XYZ file of N, CA and C in Angstrom:
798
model
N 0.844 -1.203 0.000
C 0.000 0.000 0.000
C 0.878 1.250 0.000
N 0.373 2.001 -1.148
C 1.663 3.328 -1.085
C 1.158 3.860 0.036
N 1.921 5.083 0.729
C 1.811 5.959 1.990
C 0.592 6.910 1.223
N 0.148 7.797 2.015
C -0.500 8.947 2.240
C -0.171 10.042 1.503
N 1.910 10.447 1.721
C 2.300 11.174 1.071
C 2.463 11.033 0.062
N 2.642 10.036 -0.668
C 2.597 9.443 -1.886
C 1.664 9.423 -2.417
N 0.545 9.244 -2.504
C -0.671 9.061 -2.982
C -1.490 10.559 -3.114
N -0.996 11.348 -2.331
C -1.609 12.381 -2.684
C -0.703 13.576 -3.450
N 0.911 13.259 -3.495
C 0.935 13.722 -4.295
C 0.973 13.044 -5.976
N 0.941 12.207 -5.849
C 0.260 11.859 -7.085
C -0.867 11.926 -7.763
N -2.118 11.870 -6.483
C -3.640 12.656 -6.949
C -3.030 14.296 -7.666
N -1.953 14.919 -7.381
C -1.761 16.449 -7.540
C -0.995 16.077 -8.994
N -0.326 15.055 -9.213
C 0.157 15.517 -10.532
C 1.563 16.091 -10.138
N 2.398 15.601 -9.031
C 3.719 16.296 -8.440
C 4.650 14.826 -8.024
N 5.779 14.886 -8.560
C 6.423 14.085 -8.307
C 7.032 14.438 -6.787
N 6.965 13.430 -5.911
C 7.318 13.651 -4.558
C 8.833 14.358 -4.504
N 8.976 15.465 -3.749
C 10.029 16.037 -2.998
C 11.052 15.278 -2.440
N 12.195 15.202 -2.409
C 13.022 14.078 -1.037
C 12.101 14.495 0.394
N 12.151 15.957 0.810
C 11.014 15.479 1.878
C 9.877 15.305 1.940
N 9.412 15.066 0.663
C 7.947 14.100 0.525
C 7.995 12.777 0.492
N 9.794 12.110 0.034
C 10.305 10.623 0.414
C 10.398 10.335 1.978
N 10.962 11.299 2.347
C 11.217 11.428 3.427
C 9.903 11.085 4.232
N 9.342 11.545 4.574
C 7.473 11.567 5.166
C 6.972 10.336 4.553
N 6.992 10.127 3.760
C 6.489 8.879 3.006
C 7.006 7.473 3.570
N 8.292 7.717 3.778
C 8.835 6.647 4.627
C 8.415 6.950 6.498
N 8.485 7.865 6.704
C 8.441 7.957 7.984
C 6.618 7.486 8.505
N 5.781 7.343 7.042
C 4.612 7.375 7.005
C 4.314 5.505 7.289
N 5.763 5.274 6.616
C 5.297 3.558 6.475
C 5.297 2.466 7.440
N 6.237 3.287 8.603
C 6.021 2.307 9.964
C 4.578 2.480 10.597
N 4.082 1.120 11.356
C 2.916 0.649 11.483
C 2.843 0.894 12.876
N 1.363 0.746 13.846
C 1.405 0.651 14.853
C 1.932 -0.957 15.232
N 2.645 -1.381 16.426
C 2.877 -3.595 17.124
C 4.629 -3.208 16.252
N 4.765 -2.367 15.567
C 6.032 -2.897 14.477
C 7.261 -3.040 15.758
N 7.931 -3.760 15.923
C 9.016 -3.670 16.715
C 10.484 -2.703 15.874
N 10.682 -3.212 14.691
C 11.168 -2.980 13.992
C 10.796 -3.366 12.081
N 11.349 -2.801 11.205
C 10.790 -2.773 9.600
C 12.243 -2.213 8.437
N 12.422 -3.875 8.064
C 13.542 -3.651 6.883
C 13.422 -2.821 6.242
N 14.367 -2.731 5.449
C 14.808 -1.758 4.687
C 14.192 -2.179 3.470
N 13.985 -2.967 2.751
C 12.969 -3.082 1.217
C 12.115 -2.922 1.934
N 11.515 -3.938 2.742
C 9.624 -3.616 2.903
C 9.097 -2.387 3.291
N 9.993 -1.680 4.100
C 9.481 0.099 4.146
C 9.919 0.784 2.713
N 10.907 0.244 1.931
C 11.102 1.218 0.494
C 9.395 0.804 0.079
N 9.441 -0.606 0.015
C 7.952 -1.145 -0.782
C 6.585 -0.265 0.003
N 6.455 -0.314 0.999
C 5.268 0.505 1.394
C 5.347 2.194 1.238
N 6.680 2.659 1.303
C 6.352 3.979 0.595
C 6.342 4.172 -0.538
N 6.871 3.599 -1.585
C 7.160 3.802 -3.081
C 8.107 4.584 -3.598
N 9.114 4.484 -2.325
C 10.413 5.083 -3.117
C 11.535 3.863 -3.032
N 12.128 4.414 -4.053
C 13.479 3.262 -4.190
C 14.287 2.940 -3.237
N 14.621 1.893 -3.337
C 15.335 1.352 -1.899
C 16.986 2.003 -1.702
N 17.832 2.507 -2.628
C 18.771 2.814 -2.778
C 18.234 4.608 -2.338
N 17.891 5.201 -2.755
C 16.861 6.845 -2.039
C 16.603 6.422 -0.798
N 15.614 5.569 -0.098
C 15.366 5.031 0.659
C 16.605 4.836 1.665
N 17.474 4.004 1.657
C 18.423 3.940 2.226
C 19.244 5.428 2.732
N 19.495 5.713 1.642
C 20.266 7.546 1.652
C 19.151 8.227 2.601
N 17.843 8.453 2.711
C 17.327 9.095 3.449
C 17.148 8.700 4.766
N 17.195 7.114 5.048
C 16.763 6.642 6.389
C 18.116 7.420 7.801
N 19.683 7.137 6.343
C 20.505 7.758 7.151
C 20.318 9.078 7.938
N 20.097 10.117 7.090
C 19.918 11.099 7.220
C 18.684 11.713 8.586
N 17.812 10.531 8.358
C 16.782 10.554 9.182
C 17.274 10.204 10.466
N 17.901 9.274 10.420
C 19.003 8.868 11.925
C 20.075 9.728 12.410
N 20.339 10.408 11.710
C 21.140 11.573 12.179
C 20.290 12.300 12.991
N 19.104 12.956 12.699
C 18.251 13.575 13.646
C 17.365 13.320 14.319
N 17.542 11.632 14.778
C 17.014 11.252 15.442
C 15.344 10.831 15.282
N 15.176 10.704 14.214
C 13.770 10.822 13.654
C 13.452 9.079 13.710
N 14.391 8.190 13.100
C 14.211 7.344 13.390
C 15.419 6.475 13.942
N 15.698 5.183 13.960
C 16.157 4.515 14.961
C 17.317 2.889 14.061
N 18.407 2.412 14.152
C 18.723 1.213 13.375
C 18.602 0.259 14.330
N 18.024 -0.554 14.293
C 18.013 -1.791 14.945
C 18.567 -2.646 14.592
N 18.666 -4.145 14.953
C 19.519 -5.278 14.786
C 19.292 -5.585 12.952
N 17.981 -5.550 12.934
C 17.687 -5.901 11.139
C 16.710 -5.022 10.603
N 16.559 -3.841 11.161
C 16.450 -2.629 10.616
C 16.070 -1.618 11.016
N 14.677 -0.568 11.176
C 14.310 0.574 11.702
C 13.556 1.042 12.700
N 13.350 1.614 12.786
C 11.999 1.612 14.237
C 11.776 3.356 14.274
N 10.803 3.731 15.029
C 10.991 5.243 14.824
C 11.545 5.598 16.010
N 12.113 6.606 15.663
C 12.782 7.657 17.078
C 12.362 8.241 18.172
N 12.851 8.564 19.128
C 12.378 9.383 19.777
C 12.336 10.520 20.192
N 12.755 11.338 19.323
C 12.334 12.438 18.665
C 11.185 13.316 18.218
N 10.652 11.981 17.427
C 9.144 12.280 16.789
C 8.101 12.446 17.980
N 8.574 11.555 19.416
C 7.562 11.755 20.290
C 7.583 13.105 20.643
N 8.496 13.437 20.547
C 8.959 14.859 21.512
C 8.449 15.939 20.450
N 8.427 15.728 18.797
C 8.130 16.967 18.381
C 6.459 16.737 18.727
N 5.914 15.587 18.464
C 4.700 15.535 19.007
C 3.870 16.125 19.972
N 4.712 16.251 20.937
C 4.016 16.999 22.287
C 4.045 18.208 22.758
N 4.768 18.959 21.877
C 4.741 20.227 21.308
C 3.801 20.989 20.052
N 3.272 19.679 19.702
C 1.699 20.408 18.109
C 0.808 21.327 19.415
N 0.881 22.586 19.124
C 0.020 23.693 19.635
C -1.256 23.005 19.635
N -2.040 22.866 18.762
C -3.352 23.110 18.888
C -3.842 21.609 19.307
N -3.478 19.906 19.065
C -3.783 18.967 19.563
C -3.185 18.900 20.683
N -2.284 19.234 21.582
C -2.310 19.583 22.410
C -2.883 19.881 23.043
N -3.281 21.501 23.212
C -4.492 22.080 23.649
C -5.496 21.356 23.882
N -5.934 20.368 22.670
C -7.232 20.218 22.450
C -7.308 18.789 23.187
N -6.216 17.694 23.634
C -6.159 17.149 24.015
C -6.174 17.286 25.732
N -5.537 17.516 25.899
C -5.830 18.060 27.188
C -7.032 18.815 27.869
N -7.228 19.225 26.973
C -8.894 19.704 27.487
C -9.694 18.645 27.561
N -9.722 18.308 26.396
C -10.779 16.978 26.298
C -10.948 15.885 27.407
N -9.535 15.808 28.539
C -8.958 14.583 29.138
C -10.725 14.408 30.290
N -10.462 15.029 31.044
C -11.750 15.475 31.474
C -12.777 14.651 31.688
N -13.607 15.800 30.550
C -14.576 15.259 29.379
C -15.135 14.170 28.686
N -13.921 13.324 28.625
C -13.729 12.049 27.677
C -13.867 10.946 29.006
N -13.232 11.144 29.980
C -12.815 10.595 30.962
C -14.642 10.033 32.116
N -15.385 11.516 31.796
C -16.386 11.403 32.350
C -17.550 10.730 31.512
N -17.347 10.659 30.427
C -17.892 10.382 29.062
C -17.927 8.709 29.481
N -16.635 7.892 29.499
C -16.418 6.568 29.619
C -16.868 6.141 30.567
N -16.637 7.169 32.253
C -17.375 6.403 33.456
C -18.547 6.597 33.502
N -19.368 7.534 32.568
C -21.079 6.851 32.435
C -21.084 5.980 31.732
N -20.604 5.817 30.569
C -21.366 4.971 29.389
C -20.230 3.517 29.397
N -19.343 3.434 29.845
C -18.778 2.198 29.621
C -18.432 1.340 28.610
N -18.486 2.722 27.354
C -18.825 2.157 26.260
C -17.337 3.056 25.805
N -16.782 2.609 24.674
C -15.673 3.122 23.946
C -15.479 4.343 23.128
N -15.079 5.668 23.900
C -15.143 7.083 23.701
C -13.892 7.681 22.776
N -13.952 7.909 21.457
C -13.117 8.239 20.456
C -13.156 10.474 20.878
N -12.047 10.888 20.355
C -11.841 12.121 20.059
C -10.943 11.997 18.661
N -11.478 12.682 17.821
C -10.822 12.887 16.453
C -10.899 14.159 15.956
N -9.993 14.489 15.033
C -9.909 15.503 14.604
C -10.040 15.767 13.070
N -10.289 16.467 12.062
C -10.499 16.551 10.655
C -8.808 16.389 10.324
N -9.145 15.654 8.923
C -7.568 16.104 8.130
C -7.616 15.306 6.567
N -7.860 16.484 5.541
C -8.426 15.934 4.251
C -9.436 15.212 4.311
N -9.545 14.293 4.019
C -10.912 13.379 3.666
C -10.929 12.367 4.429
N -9.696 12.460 5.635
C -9.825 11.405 6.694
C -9.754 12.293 7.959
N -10.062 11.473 8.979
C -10.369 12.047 10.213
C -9.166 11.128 11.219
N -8.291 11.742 11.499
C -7.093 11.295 12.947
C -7.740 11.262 14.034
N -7.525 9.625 15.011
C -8.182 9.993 16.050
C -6.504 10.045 17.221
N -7.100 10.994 18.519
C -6.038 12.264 18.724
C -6.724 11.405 20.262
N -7.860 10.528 20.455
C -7.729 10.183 21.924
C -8.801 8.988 21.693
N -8.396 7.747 22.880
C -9.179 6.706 22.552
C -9.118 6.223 24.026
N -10.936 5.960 24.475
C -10.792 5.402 26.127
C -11.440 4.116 25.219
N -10.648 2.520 25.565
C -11.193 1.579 25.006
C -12.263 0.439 26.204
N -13.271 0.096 25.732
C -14.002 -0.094 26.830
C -14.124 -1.622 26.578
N -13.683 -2.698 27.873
C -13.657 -3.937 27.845
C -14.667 -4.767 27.257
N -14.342 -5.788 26.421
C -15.437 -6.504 25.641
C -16.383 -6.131 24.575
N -15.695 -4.537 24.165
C -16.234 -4.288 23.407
C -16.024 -5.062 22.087
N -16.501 -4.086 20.504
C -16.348 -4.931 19.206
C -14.609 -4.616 18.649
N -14.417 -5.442 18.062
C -12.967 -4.867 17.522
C -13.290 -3.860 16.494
N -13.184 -2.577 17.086
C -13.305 -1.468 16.459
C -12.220 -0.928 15.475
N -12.379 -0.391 14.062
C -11.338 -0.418 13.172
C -10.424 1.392 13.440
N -10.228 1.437 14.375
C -9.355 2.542 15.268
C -8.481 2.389 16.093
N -7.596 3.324 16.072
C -6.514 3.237 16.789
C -6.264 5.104 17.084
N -5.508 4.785 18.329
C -4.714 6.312 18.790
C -3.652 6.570 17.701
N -4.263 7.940 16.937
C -3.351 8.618 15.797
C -3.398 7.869 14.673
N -4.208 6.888 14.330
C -4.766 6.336 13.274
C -6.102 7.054 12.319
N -5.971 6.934 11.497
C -6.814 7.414 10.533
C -7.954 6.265 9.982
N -9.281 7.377 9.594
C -10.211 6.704 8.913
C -10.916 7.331 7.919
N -11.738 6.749 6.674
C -12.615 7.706 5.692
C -13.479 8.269 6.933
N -13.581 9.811 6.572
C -14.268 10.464 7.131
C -15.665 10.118 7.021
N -16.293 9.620 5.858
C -17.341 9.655 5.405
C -18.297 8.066 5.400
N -17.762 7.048 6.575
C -18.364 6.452 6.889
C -17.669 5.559 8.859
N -17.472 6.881 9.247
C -17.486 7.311 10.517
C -18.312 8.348 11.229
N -18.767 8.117 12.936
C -19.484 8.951 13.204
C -18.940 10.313 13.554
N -17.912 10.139 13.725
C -17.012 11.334 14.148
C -16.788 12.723 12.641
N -16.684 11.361 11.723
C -16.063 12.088 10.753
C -17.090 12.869 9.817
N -18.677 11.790 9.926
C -19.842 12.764 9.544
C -20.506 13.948 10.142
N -19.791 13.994 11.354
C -20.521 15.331 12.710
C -19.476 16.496 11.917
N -17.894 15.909 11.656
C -17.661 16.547 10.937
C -17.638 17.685 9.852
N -17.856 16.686 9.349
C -18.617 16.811 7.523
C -19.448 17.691 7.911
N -20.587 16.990 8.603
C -22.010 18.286 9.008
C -21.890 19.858 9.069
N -20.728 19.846 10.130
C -20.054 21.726 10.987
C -18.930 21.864 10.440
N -18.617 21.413 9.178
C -17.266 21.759 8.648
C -17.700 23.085 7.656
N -16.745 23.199 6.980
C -16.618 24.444 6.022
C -16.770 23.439 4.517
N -17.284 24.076 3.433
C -17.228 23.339 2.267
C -16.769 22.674 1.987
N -15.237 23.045 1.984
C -14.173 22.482 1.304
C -14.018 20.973 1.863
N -14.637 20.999 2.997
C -14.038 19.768 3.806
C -14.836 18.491 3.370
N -15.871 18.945 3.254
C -16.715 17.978 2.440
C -16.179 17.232 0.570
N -15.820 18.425 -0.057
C -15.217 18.828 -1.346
C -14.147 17.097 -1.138
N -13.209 17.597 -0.634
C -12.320 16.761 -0.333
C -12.720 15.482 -0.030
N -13.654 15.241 0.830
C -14.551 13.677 0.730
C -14.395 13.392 -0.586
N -15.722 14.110 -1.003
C -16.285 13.608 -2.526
C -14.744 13.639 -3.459
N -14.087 14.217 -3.342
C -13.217 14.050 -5.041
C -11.794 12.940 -4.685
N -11.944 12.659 -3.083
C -11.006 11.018 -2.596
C -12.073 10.206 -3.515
N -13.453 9.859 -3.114
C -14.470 9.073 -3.592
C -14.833 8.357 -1.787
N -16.154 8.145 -2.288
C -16.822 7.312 -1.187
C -16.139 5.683 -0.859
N -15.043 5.256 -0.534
C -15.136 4.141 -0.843
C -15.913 3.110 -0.217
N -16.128 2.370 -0.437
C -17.286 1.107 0.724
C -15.998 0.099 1.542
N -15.927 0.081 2.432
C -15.997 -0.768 3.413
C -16.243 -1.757 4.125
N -17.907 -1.169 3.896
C -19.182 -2.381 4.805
C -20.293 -2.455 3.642
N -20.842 -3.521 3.719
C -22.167 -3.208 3.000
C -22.965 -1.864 2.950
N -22.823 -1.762 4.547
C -23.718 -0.625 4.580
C -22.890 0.392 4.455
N -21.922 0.713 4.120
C -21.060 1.881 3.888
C -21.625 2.759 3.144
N -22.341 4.315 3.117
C -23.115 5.110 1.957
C -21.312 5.332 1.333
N -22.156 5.232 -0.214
C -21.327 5.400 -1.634
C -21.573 6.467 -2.545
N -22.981 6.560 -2.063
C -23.255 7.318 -3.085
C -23.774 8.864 -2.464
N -23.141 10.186 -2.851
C -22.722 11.030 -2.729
C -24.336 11.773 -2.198
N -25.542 11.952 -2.652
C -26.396 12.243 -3.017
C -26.978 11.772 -1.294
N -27.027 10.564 -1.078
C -27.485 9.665 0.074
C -26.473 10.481 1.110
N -25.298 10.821 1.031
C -24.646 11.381 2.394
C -24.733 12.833 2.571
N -25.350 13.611 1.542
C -25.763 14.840 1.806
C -27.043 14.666 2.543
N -28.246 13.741 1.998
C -29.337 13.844 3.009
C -28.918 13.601 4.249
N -27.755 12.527 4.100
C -27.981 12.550 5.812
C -27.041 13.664 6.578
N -26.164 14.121 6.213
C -25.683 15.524 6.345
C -26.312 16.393 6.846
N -27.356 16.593 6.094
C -28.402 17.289 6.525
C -29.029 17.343 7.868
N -29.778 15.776 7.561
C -30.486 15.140 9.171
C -29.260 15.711 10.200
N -28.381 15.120 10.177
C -26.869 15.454 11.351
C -26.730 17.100 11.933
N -26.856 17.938 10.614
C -27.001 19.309 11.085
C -27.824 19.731 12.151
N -29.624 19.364 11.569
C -30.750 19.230 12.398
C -30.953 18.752 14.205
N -30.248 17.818 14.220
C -30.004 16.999 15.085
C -28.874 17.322 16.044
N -28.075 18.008 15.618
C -26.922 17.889 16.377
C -25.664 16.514 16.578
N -26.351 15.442 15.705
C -25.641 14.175 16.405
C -25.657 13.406 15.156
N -24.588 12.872 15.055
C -24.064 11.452 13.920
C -24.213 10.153 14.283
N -24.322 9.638 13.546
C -24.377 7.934 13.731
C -24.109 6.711 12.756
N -23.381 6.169 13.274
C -22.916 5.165 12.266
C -23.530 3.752 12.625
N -23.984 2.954 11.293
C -24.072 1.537 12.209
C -23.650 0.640 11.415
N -22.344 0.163 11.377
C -21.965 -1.299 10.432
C -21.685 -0.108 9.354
N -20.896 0.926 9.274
C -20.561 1.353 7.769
C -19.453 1.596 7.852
N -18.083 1.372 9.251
C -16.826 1.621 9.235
C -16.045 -0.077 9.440
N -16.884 -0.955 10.289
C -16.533 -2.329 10.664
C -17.924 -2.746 10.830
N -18.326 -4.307 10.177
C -18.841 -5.020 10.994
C -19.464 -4.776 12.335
N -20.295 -5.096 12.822
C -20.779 -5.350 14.176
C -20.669 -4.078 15.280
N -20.044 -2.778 14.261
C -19.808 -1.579 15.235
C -20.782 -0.590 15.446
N -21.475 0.378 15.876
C -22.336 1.342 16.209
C -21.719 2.340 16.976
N -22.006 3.647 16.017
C -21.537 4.535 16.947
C -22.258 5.809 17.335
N -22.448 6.952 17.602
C -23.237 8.186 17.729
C -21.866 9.168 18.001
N -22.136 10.335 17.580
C -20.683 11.389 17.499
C -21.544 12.614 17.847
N -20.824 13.750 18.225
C -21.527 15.170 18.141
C -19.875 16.101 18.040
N -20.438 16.725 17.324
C -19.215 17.805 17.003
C -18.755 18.618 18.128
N -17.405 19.138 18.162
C -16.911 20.098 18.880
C -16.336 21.538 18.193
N -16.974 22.166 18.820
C -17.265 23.837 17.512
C -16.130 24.901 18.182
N -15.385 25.521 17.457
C -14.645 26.746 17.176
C -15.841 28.120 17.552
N -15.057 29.297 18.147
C -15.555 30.204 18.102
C -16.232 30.853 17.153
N -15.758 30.405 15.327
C -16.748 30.711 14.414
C -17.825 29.740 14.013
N -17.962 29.075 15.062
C -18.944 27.617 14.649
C -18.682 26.719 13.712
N -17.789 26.455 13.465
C -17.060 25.268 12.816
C -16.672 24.080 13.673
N -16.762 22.860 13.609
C -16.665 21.995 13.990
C -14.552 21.714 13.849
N -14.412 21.723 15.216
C -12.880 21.330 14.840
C -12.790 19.795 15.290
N -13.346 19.429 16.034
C -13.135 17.946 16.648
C -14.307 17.314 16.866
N -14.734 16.307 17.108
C -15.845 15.366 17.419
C -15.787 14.214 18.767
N -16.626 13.862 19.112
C -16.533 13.304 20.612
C -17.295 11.500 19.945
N -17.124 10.621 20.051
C -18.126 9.780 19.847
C -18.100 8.559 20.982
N -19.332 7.706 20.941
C -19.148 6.503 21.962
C -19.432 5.406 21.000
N -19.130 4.314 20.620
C -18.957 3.152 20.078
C -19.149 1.923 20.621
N -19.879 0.645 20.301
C -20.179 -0.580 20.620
C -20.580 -1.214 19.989
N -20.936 -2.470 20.229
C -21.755 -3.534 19.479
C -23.016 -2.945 18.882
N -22.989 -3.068 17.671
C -24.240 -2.339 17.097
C -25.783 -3.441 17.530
N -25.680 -4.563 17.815
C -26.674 -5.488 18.656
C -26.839 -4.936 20.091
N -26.313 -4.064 20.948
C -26.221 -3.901 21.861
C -26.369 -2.650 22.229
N -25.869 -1.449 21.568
C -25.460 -0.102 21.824
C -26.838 0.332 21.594
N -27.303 1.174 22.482
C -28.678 2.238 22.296
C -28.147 3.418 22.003
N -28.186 4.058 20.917
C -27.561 5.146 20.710
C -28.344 6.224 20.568
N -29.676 6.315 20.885
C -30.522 7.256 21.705
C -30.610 7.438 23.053
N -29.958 6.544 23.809
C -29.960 6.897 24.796
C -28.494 6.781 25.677
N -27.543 6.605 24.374
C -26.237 6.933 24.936
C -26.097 8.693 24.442
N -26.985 9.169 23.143
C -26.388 10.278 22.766
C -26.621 11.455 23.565
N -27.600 11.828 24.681
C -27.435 13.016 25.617
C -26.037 12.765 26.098
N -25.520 11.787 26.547
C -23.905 12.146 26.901
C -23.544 12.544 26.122
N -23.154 11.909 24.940
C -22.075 12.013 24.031
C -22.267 13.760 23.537
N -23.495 14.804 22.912
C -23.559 16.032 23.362
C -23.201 16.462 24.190
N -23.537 16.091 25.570
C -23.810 16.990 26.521
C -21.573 17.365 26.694
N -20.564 15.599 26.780
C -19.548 15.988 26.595
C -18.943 17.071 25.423
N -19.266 16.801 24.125
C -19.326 17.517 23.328
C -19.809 19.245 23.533
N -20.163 19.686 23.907
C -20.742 20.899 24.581
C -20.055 21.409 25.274
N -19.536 20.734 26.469
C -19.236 21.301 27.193
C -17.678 21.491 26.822
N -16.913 20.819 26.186
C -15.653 20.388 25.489
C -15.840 21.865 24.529
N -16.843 22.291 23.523
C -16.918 23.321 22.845
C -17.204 24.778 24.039
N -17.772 24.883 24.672
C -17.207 25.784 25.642
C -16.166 26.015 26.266
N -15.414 24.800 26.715
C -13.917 24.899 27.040
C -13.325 25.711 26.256
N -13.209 25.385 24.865
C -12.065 26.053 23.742
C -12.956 27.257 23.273
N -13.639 27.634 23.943
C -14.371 28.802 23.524
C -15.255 29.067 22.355
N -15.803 27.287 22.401
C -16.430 27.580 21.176
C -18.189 27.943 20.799
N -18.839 27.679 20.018
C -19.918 28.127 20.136
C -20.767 26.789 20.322
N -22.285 26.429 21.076
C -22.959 25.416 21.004
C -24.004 24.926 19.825
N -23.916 23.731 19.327
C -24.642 23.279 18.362
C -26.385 23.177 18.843
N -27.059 24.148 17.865
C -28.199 24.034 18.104
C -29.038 22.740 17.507
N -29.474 21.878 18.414
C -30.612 20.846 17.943
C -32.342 21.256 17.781
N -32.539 20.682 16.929
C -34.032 20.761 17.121
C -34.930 19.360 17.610
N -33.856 18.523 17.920
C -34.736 16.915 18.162
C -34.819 16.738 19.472
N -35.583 16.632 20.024
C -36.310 16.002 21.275
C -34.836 15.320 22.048
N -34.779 15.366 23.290
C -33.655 14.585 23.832
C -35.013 12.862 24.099
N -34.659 11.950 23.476
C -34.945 10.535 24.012
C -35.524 10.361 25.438
């Protein structure tokens, strides 16, 4: 699978930069990896293994990444520039809280994500025992557009953000994954109305989720709150007054503005 950086600059019509090789490789280590040779990371970014090589050095010079016995690992470095990003930061830490109080009502598995192109990063994950094997991870990415997080999104985003969905493409997933462009504006819509997203079986199998946005001082949605479970199991009318009410109060923290509903609380 090419990287991220790769793939999009090739959607652009731009032959990658060395530090677009660069990122591209740094893109290709996995979450469990202990360590990752030197071809199979050239092969997952799509740069040549001889480039590849020349850059990993370079990358070890500043500590970015790491040589191990039979090959790479990432650095620790990257943690450190990590915990310095201004605004997930911020936004993490606020959330801790929030999220925290979120899980000891509902017992159910509480995501925080954030927008980014046509996928949504999730930036905090409380995982709740026995739940479904949910297709997420901390700082892992998903299509925005058949997640609940990523449609509360979509909903309080700005145009463009949507734009960017549609011209990646809808891809399917799940059966029930919406594909077709037309079907995720209606429900776009409903989500606006409502205040609240919901997914059921369109990101994994057997998953259910409900999301509500977290809004910016100009009412834009910068982050999303959601709770997740067995879609046989999860009431997501009557998990979603939490999942708002955290959401809310998380958008007042950062000073943001509150999402008006018009639907009945359950």
């Amino acid at each position: 699978m090419r990287s991220t950086v790769q793939n999009g600059a090739a959607r652009n019509g731009v032959k990658p930069s060395m530090l677009g090789r660069a990122l591209a490789l740094l893109s290709g280590f996995r979450p469990g990896e202990s360590e990752i040779g030197l071809a199979e990371l050239a092969r997952r970014s799509g740069v040549a293994k001889p480039t590849a090589h020349r850059l990993l050095a370079e990358l070890e010079s500043w500590m970015l990444v790491e040589r191990t016995g039979r090959g790479y690992r990432l650095g620790l470095r990257l943690f450190e520039l990590g915990q310095v990003v201004p605004r997930q930061r911020d936004l993490q830490e606020t959330a801790t809280p929030f999220l925290a109080d979120l899980y000891e009502a509902t017992r159910e598995t509480v995501h925080l994500a954030v927008p980014d192109g046509a996928e949504v990063v999730y930036v905090q994950k409380l995982s709740a025992p026995g739940g479904p094997d949910i297709p997420s991870r901390l700082g892992g990415r998903m299509p925005a557009h058949c997640t609940g997080v990523g449609k509360a999104l979509l909903a309080f985003g700005p145009p463009e953000r949507l734009a960017a969905v549609l011209a990646a493409g809808l891809t399917r997933r799940t059966p029930r994954t919406i594909v077709l462009p037309g079907m995720l504006g209606t429900q776009l819509t409903a989500i606006r109305r409502s205040g609240l997203a919901e997914e059921h079986e369109e990101s994994g199998r057997g998953v259910a989720c409900v999301a509500a946005p977290v809004m910016d001082p100009s009412g834009v949605a910068v982050a999303a709150i959601s709770i997740s479970g067995w879609s046989n199991r999860l009431d997501t009318r009557r998990v979603a007054p939490a999942v708002r009410t955290a959401a809310l109060a998380l958008s007042r923290a950062l000073g943001g503005a509150p999402v008006l509903s018009t639907v009945e609380e359950p």
